[in-house]
Coordinates of C-alpha atoms and ligand atoms in Angstrom, one line a residue:
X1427 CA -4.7 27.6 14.0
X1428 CA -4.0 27.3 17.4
X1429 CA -4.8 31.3 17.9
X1430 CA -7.7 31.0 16.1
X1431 CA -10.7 32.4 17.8
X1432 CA -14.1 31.1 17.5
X1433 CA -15.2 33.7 15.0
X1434 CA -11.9 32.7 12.8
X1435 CA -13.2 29.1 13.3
X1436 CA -16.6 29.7 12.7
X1437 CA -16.3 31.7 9.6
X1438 CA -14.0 28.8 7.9
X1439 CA -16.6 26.3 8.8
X1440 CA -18.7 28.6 7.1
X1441 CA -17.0 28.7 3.7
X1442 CA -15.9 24.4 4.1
X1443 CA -17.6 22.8 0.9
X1444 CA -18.2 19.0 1.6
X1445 CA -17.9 15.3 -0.3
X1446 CA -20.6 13.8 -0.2
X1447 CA -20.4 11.1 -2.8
X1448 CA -19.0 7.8 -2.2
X1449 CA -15.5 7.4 -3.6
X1450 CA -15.2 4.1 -5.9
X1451 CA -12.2 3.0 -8.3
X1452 CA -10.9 6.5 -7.9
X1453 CA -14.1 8.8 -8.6
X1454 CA -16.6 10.6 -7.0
X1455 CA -20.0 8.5 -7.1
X1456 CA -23.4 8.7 -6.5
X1457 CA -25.1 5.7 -4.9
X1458 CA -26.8 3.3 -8.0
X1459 CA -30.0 3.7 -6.1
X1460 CA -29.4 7.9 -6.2
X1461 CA -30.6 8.0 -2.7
X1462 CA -28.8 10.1 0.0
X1463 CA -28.8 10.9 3.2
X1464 CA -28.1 14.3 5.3
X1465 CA -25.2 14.9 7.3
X1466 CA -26.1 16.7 10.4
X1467 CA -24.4 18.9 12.3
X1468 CA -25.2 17.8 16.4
X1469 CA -24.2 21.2 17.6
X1470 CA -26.9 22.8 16.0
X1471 CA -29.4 20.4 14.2
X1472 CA -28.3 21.6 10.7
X1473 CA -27.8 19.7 7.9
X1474 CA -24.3 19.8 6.6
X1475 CA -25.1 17.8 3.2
X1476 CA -26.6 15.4 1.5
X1477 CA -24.3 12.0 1.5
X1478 CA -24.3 9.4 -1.0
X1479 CA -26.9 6.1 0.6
X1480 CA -24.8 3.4 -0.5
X1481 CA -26.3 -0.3 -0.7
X1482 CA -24.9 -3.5 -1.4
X1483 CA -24.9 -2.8 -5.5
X1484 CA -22.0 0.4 -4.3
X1485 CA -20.4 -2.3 -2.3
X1486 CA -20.5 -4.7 -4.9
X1487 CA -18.7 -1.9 -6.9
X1488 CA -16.2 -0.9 -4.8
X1489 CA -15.3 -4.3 -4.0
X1490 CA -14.5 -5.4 -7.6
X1491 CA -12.7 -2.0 -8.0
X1492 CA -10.6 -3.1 -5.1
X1493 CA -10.0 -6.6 -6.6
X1494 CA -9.0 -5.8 -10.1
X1495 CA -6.3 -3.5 -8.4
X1496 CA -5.1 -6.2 -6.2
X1497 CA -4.8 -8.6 -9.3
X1498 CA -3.6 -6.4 -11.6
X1499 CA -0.9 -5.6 -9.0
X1500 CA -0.9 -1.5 -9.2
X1501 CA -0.2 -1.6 -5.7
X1502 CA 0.1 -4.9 -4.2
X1503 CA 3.3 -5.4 -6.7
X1504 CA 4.6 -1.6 -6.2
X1505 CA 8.1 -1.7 -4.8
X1506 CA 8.1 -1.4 -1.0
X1507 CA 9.9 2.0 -1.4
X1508 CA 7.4 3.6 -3.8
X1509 CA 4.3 2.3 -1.9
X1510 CA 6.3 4.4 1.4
X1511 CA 6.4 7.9 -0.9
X1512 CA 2.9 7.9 -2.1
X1513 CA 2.0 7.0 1.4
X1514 CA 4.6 9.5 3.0
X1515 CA 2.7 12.1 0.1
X1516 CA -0.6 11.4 2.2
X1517 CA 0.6 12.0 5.5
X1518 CA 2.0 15.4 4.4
X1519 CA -1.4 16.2 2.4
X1520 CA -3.3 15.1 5.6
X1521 CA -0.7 18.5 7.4
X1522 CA -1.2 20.7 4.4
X1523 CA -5.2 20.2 5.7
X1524 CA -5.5 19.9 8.7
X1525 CA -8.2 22.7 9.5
X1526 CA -10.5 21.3 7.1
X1527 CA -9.7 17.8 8.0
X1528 CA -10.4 18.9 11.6
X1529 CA -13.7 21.1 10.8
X1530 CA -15.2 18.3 8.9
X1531 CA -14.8 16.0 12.1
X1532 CA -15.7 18.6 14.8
X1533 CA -18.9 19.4 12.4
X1534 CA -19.9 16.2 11.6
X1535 CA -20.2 14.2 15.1
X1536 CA -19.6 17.6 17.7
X1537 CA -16.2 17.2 19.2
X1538 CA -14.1 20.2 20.3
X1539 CA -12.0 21.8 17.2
X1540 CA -9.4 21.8 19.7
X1541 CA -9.2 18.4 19.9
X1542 CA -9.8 18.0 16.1
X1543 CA -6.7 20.3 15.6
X1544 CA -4.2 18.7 17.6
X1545 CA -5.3 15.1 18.3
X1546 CA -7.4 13.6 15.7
X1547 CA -6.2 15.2 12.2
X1548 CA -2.5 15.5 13.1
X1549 CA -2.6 11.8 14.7
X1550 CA -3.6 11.1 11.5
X1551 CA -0.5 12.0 9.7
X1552 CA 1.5 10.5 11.7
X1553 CA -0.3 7.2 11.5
X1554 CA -0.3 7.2 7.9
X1555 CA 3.6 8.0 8.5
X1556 CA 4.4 5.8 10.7
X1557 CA 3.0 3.0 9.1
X1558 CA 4.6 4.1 5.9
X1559 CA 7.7 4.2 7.2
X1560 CA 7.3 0.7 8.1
X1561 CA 7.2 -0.5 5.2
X1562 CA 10.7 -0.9 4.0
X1563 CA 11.6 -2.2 7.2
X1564 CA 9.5 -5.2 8.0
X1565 CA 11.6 -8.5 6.8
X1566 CA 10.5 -11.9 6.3
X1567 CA 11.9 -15.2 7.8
X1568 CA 14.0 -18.1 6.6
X1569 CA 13.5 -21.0 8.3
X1570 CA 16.2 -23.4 9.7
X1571 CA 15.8 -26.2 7.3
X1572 CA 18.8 -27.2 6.1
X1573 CA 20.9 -27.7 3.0
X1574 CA 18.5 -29.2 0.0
X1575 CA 15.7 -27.2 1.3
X1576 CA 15.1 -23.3 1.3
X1577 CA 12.1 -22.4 3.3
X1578 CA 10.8 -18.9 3.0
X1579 CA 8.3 -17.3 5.5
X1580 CA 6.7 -14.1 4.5
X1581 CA 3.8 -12.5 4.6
X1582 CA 2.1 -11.2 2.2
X1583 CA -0.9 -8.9 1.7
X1584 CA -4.7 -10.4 1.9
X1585 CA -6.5 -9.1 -0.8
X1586 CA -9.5 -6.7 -0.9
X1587 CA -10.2 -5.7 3.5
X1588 CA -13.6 -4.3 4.3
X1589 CA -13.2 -1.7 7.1
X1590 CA -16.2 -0.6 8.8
X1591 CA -16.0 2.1 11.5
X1592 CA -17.7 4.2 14.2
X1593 CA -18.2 8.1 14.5
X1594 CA -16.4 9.1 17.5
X1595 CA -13.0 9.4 15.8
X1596 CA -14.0 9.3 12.0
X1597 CA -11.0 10.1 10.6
X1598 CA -7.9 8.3 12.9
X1599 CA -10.6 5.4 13.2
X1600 CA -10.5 5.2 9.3
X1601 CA -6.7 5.4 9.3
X1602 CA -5.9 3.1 12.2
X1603 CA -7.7 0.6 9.9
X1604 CA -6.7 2.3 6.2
X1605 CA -2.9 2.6 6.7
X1606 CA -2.0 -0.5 7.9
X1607 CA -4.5 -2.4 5.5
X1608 CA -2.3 -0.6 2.4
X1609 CA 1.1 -0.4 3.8
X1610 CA 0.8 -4.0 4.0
X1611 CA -0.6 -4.4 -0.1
X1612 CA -3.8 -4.6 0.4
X1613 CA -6.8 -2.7 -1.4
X1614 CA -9.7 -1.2 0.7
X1615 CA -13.8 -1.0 1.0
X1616 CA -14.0 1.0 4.0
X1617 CA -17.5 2.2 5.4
X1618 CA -17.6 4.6 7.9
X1619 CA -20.4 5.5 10.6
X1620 CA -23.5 7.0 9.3
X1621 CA -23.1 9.8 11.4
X1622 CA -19.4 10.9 10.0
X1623 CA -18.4 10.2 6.9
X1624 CA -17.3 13.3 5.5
X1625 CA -13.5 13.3 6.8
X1626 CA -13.3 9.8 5.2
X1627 CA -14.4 10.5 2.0
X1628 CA -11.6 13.7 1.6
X1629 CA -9.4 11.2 3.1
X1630 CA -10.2 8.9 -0.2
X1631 CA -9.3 12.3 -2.1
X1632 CA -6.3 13.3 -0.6
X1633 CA -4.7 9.4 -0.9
X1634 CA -5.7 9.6 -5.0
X1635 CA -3.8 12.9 -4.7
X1636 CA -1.3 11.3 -3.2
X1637 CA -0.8 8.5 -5.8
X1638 CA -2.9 5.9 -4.6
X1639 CA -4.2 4.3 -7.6
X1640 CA -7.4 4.0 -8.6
X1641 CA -9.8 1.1 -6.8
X1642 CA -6.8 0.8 -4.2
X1643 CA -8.8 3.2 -1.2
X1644 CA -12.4 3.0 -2.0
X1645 CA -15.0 4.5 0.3
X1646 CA -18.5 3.6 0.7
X1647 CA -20.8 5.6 3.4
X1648 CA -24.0 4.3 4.0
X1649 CA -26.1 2.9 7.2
X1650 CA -24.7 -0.5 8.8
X1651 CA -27.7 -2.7 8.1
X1652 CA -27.5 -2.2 4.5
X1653 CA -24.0 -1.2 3.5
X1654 CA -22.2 -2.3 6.7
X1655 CA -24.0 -5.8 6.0
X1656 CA -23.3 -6.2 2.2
X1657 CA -19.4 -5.8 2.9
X1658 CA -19.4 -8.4 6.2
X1659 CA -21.4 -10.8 3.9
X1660 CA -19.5 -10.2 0.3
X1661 CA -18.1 -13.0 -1.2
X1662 CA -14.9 -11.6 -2.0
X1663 CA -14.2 -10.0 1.4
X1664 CA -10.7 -11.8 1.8
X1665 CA -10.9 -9.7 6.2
X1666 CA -13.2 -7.5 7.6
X1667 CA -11.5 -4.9 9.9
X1668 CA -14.0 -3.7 12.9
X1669 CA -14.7 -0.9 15.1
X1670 CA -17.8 -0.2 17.0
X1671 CA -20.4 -1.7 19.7
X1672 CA -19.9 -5.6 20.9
X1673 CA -23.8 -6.2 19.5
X1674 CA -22.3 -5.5 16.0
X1675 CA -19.0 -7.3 16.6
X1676 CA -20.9 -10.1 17.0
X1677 CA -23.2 -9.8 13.5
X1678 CA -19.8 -9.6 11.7
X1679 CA -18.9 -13.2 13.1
X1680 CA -22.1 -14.2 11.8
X1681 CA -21.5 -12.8 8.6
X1682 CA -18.5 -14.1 8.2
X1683 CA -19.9 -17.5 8.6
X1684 CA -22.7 -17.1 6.5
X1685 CA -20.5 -16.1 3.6
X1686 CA -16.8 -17.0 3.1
X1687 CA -15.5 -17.3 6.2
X1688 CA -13.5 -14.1 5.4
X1689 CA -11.3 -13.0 8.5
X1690 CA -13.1 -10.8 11.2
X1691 CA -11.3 -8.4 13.5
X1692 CA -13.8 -7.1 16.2
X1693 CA -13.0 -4.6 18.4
X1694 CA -15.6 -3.2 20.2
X1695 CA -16.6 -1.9 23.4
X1696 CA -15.3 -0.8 26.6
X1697 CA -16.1 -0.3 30.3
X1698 CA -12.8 0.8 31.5
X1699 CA -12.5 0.6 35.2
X1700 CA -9.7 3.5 37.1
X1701 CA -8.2 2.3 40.4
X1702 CA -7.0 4.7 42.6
X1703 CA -5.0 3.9 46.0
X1704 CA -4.3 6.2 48.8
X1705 CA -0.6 5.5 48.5
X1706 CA -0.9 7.2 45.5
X1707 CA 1.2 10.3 45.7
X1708 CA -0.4 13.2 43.7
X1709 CA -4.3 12.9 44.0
X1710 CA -4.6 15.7 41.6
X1711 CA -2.9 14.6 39.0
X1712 CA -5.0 11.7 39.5
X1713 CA -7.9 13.5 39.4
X1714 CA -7.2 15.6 36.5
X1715 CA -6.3 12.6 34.4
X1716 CA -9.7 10.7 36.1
X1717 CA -11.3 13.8 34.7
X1718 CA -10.0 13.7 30.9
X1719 CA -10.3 9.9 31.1
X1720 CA -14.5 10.4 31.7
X1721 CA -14.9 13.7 30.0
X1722 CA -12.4 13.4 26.9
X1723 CA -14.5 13.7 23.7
X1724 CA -18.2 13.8 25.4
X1725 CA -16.8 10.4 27.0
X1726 CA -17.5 9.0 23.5
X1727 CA -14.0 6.8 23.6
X1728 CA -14.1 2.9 23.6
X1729 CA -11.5 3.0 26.4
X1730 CA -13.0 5.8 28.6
X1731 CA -12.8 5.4 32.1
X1732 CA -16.0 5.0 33.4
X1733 CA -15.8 3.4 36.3
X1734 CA -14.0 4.7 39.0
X1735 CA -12.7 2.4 42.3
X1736 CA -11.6 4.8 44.9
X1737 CA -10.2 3.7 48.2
X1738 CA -12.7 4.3 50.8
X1739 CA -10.4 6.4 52.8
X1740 CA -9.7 8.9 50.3
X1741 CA -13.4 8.4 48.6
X1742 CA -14.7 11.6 49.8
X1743 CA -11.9 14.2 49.3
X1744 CA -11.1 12.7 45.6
X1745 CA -14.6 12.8 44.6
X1746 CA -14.7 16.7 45.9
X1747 CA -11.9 17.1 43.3
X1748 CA -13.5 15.6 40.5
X1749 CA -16.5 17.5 40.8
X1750 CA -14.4 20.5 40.6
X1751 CA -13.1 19.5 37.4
X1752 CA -16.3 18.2 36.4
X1753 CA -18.1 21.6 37.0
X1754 CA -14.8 23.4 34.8
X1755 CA -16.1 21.2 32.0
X1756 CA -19.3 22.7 30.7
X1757 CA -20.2 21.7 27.0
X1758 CA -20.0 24.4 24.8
X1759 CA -19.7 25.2 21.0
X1760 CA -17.1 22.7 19.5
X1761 CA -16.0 25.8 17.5
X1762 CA -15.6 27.6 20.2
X1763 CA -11.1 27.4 21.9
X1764 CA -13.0 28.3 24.9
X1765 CA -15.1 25.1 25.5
X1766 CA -13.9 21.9 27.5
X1767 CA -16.4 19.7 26.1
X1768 CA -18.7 19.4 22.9
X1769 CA -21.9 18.1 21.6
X1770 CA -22.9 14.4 21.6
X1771 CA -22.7 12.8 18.5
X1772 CA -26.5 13.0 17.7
X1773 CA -30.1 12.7 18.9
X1774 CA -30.5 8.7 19.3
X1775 CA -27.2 8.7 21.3
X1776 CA -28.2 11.3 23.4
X1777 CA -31.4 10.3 24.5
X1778 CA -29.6 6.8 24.6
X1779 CA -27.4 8.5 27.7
X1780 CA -30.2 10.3 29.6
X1781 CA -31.9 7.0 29.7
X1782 CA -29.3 5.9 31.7
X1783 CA -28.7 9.3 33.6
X1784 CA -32.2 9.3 34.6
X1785 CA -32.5 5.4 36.0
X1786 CA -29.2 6.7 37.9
X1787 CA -30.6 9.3 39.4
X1788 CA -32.9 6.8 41.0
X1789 CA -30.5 4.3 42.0
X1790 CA -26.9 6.5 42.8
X1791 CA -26.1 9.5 44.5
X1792 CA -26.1 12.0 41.8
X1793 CA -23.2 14.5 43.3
X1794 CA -22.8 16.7 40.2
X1795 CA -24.5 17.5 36.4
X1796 CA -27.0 14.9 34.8
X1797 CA -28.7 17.6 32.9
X1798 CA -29.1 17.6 28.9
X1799 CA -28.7 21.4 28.1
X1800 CA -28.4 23.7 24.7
X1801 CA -25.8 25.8 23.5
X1802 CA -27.4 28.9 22.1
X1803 CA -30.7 27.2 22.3
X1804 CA -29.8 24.1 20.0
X1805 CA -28.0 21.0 20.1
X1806 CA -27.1 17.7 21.8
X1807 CA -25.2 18.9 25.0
X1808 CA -25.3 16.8 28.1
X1809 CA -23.2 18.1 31.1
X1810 CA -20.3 16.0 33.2
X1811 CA -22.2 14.1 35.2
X1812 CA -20.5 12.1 38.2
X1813 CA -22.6 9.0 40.2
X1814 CA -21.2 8.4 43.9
X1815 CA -21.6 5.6 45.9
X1816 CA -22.8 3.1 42.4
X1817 CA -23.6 -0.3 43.2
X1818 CA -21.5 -2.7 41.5
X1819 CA -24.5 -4.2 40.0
X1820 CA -26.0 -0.9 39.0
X1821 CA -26.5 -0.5 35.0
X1822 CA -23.9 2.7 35.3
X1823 CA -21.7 0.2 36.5
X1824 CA -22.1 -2.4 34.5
X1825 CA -23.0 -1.4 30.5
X1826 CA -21.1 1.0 28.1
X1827 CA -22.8 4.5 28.6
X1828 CA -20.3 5.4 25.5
X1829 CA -21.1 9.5 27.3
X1830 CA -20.1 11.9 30.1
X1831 CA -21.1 9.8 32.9
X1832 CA -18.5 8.5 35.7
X1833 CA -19.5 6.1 38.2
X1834 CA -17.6 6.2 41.4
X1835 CA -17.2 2.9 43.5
X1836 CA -15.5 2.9 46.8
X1837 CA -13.3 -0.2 47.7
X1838 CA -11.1 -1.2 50.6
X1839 CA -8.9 -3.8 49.5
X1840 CA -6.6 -4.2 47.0
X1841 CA -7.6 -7.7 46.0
X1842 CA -11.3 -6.1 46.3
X1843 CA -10.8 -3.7 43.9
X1844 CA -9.1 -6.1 41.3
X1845 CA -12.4 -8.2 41.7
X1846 CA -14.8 -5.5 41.0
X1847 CA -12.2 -4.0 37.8
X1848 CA -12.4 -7.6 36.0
X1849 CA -15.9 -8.3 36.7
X1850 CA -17.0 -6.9 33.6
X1851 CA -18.0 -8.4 30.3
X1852 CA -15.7 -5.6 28.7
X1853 CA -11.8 -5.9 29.1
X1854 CA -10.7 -3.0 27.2
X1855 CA -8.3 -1.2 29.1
X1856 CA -7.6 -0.2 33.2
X1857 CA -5.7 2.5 34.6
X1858 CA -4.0 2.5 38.2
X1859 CA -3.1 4.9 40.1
X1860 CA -0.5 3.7 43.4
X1861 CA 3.4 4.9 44.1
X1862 CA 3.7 1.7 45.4
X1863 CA 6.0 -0.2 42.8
X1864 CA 5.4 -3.9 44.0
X1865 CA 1.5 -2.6 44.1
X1866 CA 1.5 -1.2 40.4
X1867 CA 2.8 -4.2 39.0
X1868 CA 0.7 -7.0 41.2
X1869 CA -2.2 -5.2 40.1
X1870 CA -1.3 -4.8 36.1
X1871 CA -0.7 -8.3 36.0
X1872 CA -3.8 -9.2 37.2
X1873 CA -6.2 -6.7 35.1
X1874 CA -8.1 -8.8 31.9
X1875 CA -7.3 -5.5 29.8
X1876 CA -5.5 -5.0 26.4
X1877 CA -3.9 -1.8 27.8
X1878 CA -3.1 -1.0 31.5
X1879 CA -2.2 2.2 32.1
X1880 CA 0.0 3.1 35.5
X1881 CA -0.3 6.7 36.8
X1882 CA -1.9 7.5 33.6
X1883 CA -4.8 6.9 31.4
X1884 CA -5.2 5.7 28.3
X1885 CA -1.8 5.8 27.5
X1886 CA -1.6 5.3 23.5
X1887 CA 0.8 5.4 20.6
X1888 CA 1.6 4.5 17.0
X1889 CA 3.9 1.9 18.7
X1890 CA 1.5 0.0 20.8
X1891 CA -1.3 -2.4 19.8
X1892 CA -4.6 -1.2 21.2
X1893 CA -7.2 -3.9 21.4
X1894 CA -9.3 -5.8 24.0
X1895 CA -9.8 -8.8 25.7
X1896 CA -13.6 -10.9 26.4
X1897 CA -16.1 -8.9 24.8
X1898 CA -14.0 -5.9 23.9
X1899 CA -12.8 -7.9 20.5
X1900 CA -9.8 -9.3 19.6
X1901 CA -8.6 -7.2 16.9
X1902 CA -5.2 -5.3 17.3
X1903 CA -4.9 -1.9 15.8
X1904 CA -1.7 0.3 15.6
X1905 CA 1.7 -1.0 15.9
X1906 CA 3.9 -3.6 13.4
X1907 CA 0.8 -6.3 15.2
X1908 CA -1.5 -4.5 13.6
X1909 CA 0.2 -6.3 10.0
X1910 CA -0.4 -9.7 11.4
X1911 CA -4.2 -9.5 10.9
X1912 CA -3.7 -7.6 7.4
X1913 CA -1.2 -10.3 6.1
X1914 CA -1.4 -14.4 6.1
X1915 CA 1.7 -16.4 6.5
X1916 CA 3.2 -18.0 3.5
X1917 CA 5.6 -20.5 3.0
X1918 CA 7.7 -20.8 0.0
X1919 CA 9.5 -23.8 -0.1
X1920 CA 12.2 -24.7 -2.9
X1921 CA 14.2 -27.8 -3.1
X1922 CA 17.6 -27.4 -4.5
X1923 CA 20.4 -29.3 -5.3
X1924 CA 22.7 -29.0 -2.1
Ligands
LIG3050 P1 -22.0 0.6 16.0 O1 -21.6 -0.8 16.2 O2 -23.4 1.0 16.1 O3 -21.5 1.1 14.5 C1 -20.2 0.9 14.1 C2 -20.2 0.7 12.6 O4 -20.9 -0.5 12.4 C3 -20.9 1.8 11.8 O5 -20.2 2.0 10.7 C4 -22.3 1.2 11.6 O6 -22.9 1.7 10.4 C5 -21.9 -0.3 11.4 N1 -23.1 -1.1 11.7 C6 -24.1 -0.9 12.6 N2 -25.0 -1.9 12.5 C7 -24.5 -2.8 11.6 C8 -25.0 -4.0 11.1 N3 -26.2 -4.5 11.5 N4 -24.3 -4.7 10.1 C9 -23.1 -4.1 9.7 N5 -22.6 -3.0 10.1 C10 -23.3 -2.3 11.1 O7 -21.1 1.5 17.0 P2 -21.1 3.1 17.1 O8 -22.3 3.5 17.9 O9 -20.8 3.7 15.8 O10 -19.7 3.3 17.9 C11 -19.7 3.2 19.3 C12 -19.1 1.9 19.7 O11 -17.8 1.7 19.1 C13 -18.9 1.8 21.2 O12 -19.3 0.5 21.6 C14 -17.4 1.9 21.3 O13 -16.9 1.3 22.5 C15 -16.9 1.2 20.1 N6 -15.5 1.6 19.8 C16 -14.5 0.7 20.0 C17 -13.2 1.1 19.7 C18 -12.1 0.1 19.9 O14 -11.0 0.3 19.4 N7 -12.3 -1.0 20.6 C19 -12.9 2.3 19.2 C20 -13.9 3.3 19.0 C21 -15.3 2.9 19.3

């Protein structure tokens, strides 16, 4: 796949059929309403298919599938071993299709098939392994009691989790959530983003290949106001799992309260500041990585780096690097191995980043792009675009652009530039970038982010939680952390005769 060229990719995108029912106690499904919805491509404004409009009567349905199987035990019960082999079964089925898994993400929501390939449908497998192999591993506590009493700590599986999720990493957004949820027992509703539910919904097909049983994985696509709502306000909705913006982070709290009081894991947006010192030793590398950090996946990542703090005595010649990159970084064709960027995820979020691109343009030094373009006269393309000089007040530097955009803030002190980074409503992540030890550290301890990344960015793995702090959420995906909020603590307690 790697060799492929665009015309090899092109042509299999071609013959790809699609899902575009929802997936309910182990069938295909239309909605009960029969309405539907198209799947559009963003590259090129053509509808991929017509997807199943689920309401709150599908997410009644799916719900109640994923309750009976919790009761009935077909997989909350299943040995710890046999749960890992069916699960292990979906992380190889996930490899066996990877180039459709990868098509149906790049088509759906525009990102570069070379990204698909080798980051999103393969980081899928291994999350689905990892967590898998988890499984038998994970031991409960006994606790100190004493003779006469026997207190056992475990925890044990919640019930029926709701996961709802955004489009800019469809499928390892729907894992992150999805393989944790069942390693740990539980059965699933999971809703992903209007804009990309396709990889999901063959996901849902691949885990009943796998041995998943019926009603376990259920998948219900549909917009957020209708189906998104039903599930954060269902009744029997023991946790709601969250990704997407803060604004609807915040409406899941409210559902929560307005219902059962089920649990709610938000985690949501991102303003991700980069600090870069002079005493840091390879400004390239710097700048390459301040680059990808921007420019990765449109700049559609929670955890981008948008805001740049430069040292003022290097300002000038760093930013001359970055527009290099910047410039190397046209959008292109997501099918295409020779583009370095793709298309944005669709028209509303497009126009949605020019808005802000053009107030910029009247407030910042515009030093390179800020242009929406076409590829082969069609499509939501919008090029790197880099802001000099932002005020730290300025819009750019303040809200989520969730796009290409990088604003670029000189500083001059170190305690100046840990002021500006955590002066910010968002407190997803922070990179910094210094060969001064005592320097890296000082300033890691003081960033309000869930993940700091030193002379790096974004630094993530299967073995690290990745979540926020303030208005990022509180919700902790990946790692063995990511059980506590799928699991509740129980206590068993047995007297005996000592
Ligand atoms: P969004 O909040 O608009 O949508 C996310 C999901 O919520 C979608 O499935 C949507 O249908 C649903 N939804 C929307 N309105 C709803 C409502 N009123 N009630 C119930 N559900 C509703 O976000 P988005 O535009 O899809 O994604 C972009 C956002 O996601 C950005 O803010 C980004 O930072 C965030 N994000 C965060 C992380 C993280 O791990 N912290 C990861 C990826 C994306």
């Amino acid at each position: 796949m790697l060799d492929y060229s665009h015309d090899d990719w092109k042509s299999r995108a071609a013959g790809l059929s699609f899902r575009g029912q929802a997936f309910i106690d182990g069938k295909f499904v239309d909605a009960a309403s029969g309405k539907t919805f198209d799947s559009i491509n963003p590259a090129t404004g053509s509808v991929l298919t017509p997807v199943a409009e689920c309401d709150a009567e599908d997410v009644s349905r799916a719900v109640t599938a994923a309750r009976t199987a919790f009761e009935d035990g077909r997989w909350s019960r299943m040995a710890p071993g046999d749960r890992k082999a069916v699960m292990l079964k979906l992380a190889d089925l996930i490899r066996d299709n990877l180039e459709e898994m990868a098509l149906l993400d790049s088509l759906d929501m525009g990102k570069l098939i070379t990204d698909a390939v080798t980051v999103d449908a393969p980081g899928s497998a291994h999350f689905f392994q990892w967590y898998a192999e988890a499984i038998d591993k994970v031991y409960d506590e006994v606790a100190p009691t004493g003779p006469g009493d026997l207190a056992l700590v475990s925890r044990v599986p919640l019930g029926v989790v709701g996961a709802v999720t955004p489009w800019n990493f469809p499928l390892d957004m729907a894992t992150w959530k999805a393989a944790a949820a069942l390693a740990a027992g539980n059965s699933v509703a999971l809703k992903p983003a209007e804009q990309s539910p396709l990889s999901a919904l063959r996901l849902a097909e691949l885990a009943a290949e796998a041995g998943i049983p019926d009603g376990v994985f259920n998948v219900v696509p549909g917009f957020g106001a209708t189906a998104g709502q039903a599930l954060g306000l269902h009744m029997d909705v023991d946790c709601l799992a969250f990704t997407g913006s803060t604004a609807t982070g915040k409406l899941f709290m409210q559902y929560s309260g307005q219902s059962n009081l089920k649990q709610v894991w938000p985690e949501t947006g991102g303003k991700s500041p980069n600090l870069v010192f002079a005493d840091c030793e390879d400004l390239d590398a710097a700048a390459d990585m301040a680059a990808f950090g921007i420019f990765f996946n449109q700049g559609e990542v929670c955890s981008a780096n948008s805001r740049l703090y430069v040292e003022r005595s290097i300002k000038d010649a760093f930013v001359e690097k970055l527009i290099a990159r910047a410039q190397a970084m046209q959008p292109g064709d997501p099918l295409d191995p020779a583009s370095k960027m793709g298309a944005i995820v669709d028209e509303k979020q497009t126009q949605g980043i020019m808005r802000f691109v053009e107030d910029g343009k009247k407030t910042a030094n515009l030093v390179t792009g800020g242009d929406r373009v076409t590829v082969e006269g069609k499509g939501c393309f919008i090029q790197p675009t880099i802001f000099d000089d932002v005020a730290h007040d300025n819009p750019l530097a303040r809200d989520e652009i969730f796009g290409p955009v990088l604003s670029v803030i000189p500083f001059d002190t170190e305690d100046q530039a840990v002021t500006m980074a955590n002066d910010s409503v968002y407190g997803l992540a922070a990179s910094v970038w210094t060969d001064n030890l005592s320097r890296a550290c000082r300033v890691s301890d003081r960033l309000m982010a869930g993940t700091v990344s030193v002379n790096t960015v974004d630094a993530l793995s299967a073995m690290t939680p990745f979540g926020g702090m303030k208005q990022s959420g509180f919700g902790r995906d990946l790692s063995l952390h990511s059980f506590e909020k799928y699991t509740a603590l129980k206590t068993t307690w047995i007297k005996y005769k000592a």
